[in-house]
Coordinates of C-alpha atoms and ligand atoms in Angstrom, one line a residue:
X1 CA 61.3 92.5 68.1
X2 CA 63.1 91.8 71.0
X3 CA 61.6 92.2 74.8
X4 CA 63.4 94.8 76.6
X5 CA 64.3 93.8 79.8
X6 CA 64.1 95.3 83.2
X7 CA 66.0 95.4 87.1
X8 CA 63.8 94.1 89.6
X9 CA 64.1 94.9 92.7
X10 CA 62.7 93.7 96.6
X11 CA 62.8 96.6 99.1
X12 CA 62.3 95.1 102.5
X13 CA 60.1 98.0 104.8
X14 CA 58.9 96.0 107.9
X15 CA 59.2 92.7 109.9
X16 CA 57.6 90.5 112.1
X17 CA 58.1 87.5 114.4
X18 CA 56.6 84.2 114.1
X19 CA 56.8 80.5 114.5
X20 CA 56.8 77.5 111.9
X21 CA 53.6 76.5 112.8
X22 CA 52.1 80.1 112.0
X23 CA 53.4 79.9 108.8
X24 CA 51.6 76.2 108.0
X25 CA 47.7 75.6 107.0
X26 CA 47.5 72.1 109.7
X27 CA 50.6 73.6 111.4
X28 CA 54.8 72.1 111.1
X29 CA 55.9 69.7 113.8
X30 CA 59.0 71.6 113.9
X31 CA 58.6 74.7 116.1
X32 CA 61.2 77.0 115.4
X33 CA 60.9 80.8 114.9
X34 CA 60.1 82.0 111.5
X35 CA 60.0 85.5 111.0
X36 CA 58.7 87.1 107.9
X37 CA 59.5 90.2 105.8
X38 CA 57.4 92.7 104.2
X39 CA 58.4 94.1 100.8
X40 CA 57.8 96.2 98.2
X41 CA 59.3 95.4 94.3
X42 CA 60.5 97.7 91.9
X43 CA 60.4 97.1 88.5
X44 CA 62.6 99.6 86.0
X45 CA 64.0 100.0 83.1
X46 CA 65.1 103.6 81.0
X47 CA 62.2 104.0 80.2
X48 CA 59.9 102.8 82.6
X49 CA 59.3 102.4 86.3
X50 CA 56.6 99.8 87.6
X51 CA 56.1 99.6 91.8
X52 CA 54.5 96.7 92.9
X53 CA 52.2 97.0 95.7
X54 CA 52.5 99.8 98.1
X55 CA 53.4 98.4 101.7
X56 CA 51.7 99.5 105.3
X57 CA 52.3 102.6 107.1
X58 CA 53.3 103.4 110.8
X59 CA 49.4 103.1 112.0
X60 CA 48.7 100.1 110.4
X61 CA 52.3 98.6 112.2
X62 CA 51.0 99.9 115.1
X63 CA 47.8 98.1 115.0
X64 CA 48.6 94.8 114.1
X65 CA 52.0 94.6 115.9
X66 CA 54.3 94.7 113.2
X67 CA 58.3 96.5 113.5
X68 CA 58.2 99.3 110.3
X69 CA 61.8 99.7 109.3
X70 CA 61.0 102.6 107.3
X71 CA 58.0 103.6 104.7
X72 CA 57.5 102.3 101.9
X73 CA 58.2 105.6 99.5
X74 CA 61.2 106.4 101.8
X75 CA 62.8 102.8 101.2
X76 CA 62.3 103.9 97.1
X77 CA 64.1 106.9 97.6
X78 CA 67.5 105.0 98.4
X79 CA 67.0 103.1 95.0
X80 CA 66.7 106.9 93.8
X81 CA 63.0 106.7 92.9
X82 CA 60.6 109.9 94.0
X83 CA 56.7 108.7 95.1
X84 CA 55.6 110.6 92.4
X85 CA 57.8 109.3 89.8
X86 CA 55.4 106.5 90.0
X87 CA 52.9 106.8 87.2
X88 CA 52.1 102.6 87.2
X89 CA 51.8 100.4 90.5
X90 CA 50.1 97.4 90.6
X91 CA 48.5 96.2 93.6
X92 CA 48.5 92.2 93.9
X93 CA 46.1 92.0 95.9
X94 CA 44.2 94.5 98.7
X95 CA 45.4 93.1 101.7
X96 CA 46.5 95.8 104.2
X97 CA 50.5 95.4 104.0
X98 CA 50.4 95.3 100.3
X99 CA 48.1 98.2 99.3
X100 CA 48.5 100.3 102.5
X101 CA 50.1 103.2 101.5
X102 CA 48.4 103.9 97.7
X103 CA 47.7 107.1 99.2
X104 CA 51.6 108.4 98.8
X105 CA 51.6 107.7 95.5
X106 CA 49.4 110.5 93.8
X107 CA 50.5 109.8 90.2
X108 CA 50.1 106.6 90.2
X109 CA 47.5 104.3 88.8
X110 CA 46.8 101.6 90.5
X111 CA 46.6 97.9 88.3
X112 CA 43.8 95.3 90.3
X113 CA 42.1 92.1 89.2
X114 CA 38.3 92.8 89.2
X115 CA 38.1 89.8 91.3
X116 CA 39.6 91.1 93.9
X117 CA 37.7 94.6 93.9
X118 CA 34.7 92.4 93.4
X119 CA 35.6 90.6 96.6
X120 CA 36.5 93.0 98.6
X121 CA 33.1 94.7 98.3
X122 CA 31.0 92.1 98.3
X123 CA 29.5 89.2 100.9
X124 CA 32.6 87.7 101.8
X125 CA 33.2 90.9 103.7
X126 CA 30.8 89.8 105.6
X127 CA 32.9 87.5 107.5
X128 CA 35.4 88.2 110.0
X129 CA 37.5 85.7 108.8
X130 CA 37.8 86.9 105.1
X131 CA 37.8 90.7 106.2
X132 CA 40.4 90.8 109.2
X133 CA 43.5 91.1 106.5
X134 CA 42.1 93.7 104.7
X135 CA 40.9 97.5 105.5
X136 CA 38.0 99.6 105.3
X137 CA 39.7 102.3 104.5
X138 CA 42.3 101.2 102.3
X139 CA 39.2 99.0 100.0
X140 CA 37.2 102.6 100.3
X141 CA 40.3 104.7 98.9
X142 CA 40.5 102.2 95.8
X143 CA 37.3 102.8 95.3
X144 CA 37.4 106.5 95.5
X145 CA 40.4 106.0 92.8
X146 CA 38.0 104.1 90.6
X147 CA 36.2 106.9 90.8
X148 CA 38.9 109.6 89.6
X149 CA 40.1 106.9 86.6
X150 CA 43.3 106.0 89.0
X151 CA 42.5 102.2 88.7
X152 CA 42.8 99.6 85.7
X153 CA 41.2 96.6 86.1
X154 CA 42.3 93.2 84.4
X155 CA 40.2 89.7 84.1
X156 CA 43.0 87.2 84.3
X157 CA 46.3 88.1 82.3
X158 CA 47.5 91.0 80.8
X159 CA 50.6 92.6 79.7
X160 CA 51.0 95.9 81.6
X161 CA 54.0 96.9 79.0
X162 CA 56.3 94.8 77.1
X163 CA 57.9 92.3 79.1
X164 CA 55.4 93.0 82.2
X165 CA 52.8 90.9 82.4
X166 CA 50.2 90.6 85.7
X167 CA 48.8 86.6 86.2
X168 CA 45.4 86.0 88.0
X169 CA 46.3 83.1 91.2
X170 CA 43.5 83.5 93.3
X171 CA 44.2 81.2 96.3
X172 CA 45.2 83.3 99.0
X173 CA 42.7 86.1 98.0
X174 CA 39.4 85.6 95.3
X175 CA 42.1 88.6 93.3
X176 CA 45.1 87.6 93.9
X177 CA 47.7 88.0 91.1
X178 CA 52.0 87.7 90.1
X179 CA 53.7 89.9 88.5
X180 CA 55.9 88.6 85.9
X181 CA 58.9 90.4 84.5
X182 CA 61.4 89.6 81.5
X183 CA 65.4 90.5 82.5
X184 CA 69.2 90.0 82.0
X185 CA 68.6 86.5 83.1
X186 CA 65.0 86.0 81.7
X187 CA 61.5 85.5 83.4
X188 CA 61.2 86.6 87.0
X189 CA 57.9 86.1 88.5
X190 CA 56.9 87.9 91.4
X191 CA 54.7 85.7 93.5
X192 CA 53.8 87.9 96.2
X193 CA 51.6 86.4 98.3
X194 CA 50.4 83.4 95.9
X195 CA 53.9 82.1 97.9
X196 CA 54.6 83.5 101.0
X197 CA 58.0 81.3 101.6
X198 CA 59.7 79.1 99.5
X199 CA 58.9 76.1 101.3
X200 CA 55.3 77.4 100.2
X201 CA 55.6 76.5 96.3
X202 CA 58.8 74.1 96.2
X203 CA 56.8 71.1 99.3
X204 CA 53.5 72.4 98.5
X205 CA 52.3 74.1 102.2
X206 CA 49.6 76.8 102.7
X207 CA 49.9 79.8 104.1
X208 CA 46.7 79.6 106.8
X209 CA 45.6 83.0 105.1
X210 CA 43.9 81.3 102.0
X211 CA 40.3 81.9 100.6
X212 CA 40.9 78.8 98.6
X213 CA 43.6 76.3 99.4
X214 CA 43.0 74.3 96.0
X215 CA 44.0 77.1 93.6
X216 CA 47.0 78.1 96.1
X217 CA 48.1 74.6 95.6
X218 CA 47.3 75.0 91.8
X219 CA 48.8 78.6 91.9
X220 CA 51.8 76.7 92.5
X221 CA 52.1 74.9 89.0
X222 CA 51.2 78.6 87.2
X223 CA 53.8 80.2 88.9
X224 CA 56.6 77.3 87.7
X225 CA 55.1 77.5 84.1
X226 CA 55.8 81.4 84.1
X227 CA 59.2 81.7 85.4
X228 CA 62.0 80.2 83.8
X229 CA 62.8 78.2 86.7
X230 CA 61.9 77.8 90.0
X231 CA 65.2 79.8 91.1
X232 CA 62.9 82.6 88.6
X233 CA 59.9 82.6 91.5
X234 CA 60.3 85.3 94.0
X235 CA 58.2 84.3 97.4
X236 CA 56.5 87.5 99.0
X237 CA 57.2 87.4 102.6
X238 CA 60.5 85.4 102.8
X239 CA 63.6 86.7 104.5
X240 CA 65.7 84.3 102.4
X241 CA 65.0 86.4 99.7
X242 CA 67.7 88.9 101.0
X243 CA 70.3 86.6 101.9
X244 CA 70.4 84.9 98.5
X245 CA 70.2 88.1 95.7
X246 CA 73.2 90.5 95.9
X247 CA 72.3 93.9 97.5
X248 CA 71.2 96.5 95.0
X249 CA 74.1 99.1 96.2
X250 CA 76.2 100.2 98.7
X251 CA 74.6 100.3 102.6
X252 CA 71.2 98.5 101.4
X253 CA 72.2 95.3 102.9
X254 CA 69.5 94.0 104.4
X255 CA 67.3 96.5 102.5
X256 CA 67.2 96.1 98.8
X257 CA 68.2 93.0 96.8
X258 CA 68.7 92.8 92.8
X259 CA 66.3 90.3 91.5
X260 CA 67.4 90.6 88.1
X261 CA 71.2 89.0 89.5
X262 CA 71.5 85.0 90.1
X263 CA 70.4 84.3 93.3
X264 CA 73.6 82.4 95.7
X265 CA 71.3 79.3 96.0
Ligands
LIG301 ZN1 51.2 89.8 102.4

């Protein structure tokens, strides 16, 4: 039986400025600016349509200074998607610009390690450190969903339909997973946030957001064994990622890249 195979998508929604040494657990000599994107990713096929993670809205950009280009289910309407054609999302992890806006997507349900649920309401929260990326009210409306059956939970891997498979990284979170996707050109793996940048996983640097920098830097391997190359691994927060995949139509420069194309570099 063959594995069917899907378009993947990045959808940029917001921005922000920052330096190289931001970017860098022990900070980069070279101070430059680096700014970093926020995305969403669609995955679709005929038959199927898979959003992974949900984005921030225009409250949380206002509270922790970041620019919102536009929301998250707007930015899926230009790809032609509705919120509530959504029926599957999985959430990579709960930090606030990657669950934020689960509350747009009332069809949906929403795919979490139970690491990362387990983390999130438990003692780490405890510390200011661990907690700052995350929010009270975005870990209490997953848990409300839990309640109304709107959550799956997975213990390590698991396919989420043929050719879509969710990994378990930890590193950057005690939860944090990649999403990996058969197409055209075979396995794309979403990192999301187990690589911020692609400096991240090709030298081996840490993004200073990291509840455990040894399985980041072990992350690194898993994500090369899962994608057919490392040209395959898809970084979470980079804005190279639009200027080496072709837009996905006309007037989404910028926007929305086709992950499922060779990528210029
Ligand atoms: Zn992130």
């Amino acid at each position: 039986m063959s594995i069917p195979s899907y378009e993947v998508f990045a959808i940029k929604y917001a921005e922000r400025d920052g330096r190289r040494p931001d970017h860098f657990l022990g900070g980069d000599p070279h101070d430059a600016p680096m700014p970093l994107d926020y995305y969403v990713w669609l995955v679709r096929s005929g038959e199927r349509t898979v959003l992974v993670d949900t984005g921030f809205d225009a409250g949380m950009a206002a509270k922790r200074n970041r620019r919102l280009l536009r929301a998250p289910h707007e930015a899926l309407r230009l790809l032609g998607v509705a919120a509530a054609d959504i029926r599957t999302a999985i959430v990579t992890h709960l930090h606030n610009d990657h669950v934020g806006t689960f509350h747009d997507f009332r069809n949906a349900t929403f795919h979490l390690q139970d690491r990362e649920m387990s983390h999130v309401t438990g003692r780490s929260m405890r510390q200011r450190l661990l907690r700052r990326p995350y929010e009270i009210d975005h870990v209490a409306g997953m848990v409300q969903l839990v309640y109304r059956d709107r959550v799956a939970f997975h213990d390590g891997d698991a396919e989420i339909a043929p050719g879509i498979s969710v990994h378990l990284i930890g590193g950057h979170t005690a939860g944090m997973q990649s999403v990996r996707v058969h197409t055209r050109r075979g396995w794309v793996v979403l990192a999301s946030d187990a690589s911020h940048l692609y400096e991240h996983f090709e030298n081996g640097g840490v993004f200073p957001v990291t509840y455990n920098p040894a399985e980041v830097l072990e992350g690194y391997r898993k994500l090369k064994e899962l994608a057919d190359s490392p040209r395959h691994i898809v970084p979470g927060h980079d804005p190279l990622v639009l200027q080496r995949y072709p837009a996905a139509g006309p007037g989404l420069d910028g926007i929305a890249v086709e992950l499922h194309a060779e990528p210029a570099r």
